[in-house]
Amino acid sequence: MIHRQHSIADFRETARRRLPRFVFDFIDGGSGTENTLAENRTALDRVRLVGSAPTDISSCSQSVSLFGQRYDRPIIIGPTGLAGAAWPRGDVDLARAAAAHNIPFVMSTAATATMEAVAAAGNGAKWFQLYIFKDRAVSKRLVAKARDLGFGALEVTVDNAIPGRRLRDAKNGFSLPFRWSPAKLASLAAHPGWSLRTARAGPPRLEVMAAELGLEKADTIAELMQAQLDPSVDWEDIKWVRDAWDGPLVVKGMLDPGQVAKALEIGVDGLVISNHGGRQLDGAIATIDILPEFRAECGSRLTLLVDSGFRTGSDIARALCLGADAVQVGRATLYALACGGEESVSHALSILGSELNVAQMLMGARTVKDFDQSMVRRRLAPENPEPMATAAAAPRQSGLLSTVAENTHGALPYPAPQASRKREFQASSKTNSERII
């Protein structure tokens, strides 16, 4: 098959054309002003890659070990709710594509397929993403079911004590079950491919939650989740999950490096540094900016995964340099799913792998472990890149939000954080000819 998409951006544009507006906006949108959504991209672009040559890169590998298992790439298809809105049985297609590329697939509690169907989809590694519900018995049953079906790891999402204000969904009237308005019906007529597929398969349904909870009608997905999830969740609840689950346990939704000590105390195996793809806290820090602080805090004692805004192989290289063991992608594979199911997702994964290979070879990294902070610089202003440095080199300042002066280009650099907790970007004294413009 001749593929017309050559990047994740191409998949996004194709998905925008093929999906009804209310479905595309559900996948594509963020919370509030979508400031975090934009910052995720801006922050990644601030991190510049340092090419290194000549280096013998005649033999390179992207293989990575996570929780004792070997995978072909440092990429994970992360949990994305309501994937069936993009393509019928979308969760199953995502799992199959991941299996074909020997990378993990994380099934969402808000999946539109059953746990049994996903467990049987291909021979790859499946992990399960768990919400802690107000009714703890529901969460307990899901943990037991994940174990019985052979899911290899558990990801507990913790950044949803209250849903973000997803204004696109509110304006479009996105709800479950779908409620039809004249505008939505007109959108269906304008997107006959999606409409026919959905008519044949039936409207998407949150199969896992329906089986365990039964679902009442809600105005938006956020309101539905708010009715079920428990805002009182704390580390004692994570300890309860730890006691109930004897496999790898990952906590997803971390932005505060100060929480690392508690994770280590409880015996968590990994963390996902995440701002929920810009869908929760509007104005949150980008994960690529806070990632080095987590690595400085935990050292090698935790597996660090990261998500939120990663769309290219170069983005993945940036994360590997700054301390991530692997990157979880969400929208990237949902856009591809909307373009053609499993085959398109597989093509998107191949694109990411090819892009990462280019970055890897040009940066002189023969293996994933060769990526490190010396291979990146952060650009705070167009003509002032700053080399990455360790926390030990950073001066101690009072408070995370200490006052800093705005420079003449309007860029506000991050304050120097406490040296005991955070890695810092040390100012350089480069000449004009060395500056990145």
JSON list of C-alpha atoms in Angstrom, two decimals, residues 21 41 74 110 158 176 220 237 240 243 258 394 431 433:
[
{"chain": "A", "resi": 21, "resn": "ARG", "atom": "CA", "xyz": [-15.61, 17.84, 14.22]},
{"chain": "A", "resi": 41, "resn": "ARG", "atom": "CA", "xyz": [5.25, 21.61, 21.79]},
{"chain": "A", "resi": 74, "resn": "PRO", "atom": "CA", "xyz": [11.74, 2.95, 23.53]},
{"chain": "A", "resi": 110, "resn": "ALA", "atom": "CA", "xyz": [-11.98, 3.93, 29.49]},
{"chain": "A", "resi": 158, "resn": "VAL", "atom": "CA", "xyz": [-3.46, 9.89, 39.64]},
{"chain": "A", "resi": 176, "resn": "LEU", "atom": "CA", "xyz": [-21.85, 9.50, 25.91]},
{"chain": "A", "resi": 220, "resn": "THR", "atom": "CA", "xyz": [-19.54, 15.38, 28.78]},
{"chain": "A", "resi": 237, "resn": "ASP", "atom": "CA", "xyz": [-4.34, 4.09, 47.99]},
{"chain": "A", "resi": 240, "resn": "TRP", "atom": "CA", "xyz": [-3.13, -0.65, 48.59]},
{"chain": "A", "resi": 243, "resn": "ASP", "atom": "CA", "xyz": [-0.13, -4.83, 47.99]},
{"chain": "A", "resi": 258, "resn": "GLY", "atom": "CA", "xyz": [8.89, 16.00, 45.49]},
{"chain": "A", "resi": 394, "resn": "ALA", "atom": "CA", "xyz": [22.95, 24.91, 40.18]},
{"chain": "A", "resi": 431, "resn": "THR", "atom": "CA", "xyz": [30.43, 34.06, 21.34]},
{"chain": "A", "resi": 433, "resn": "SER", "atom": "CA", "xyz": [29.21, 32.95, 16.21]}
]
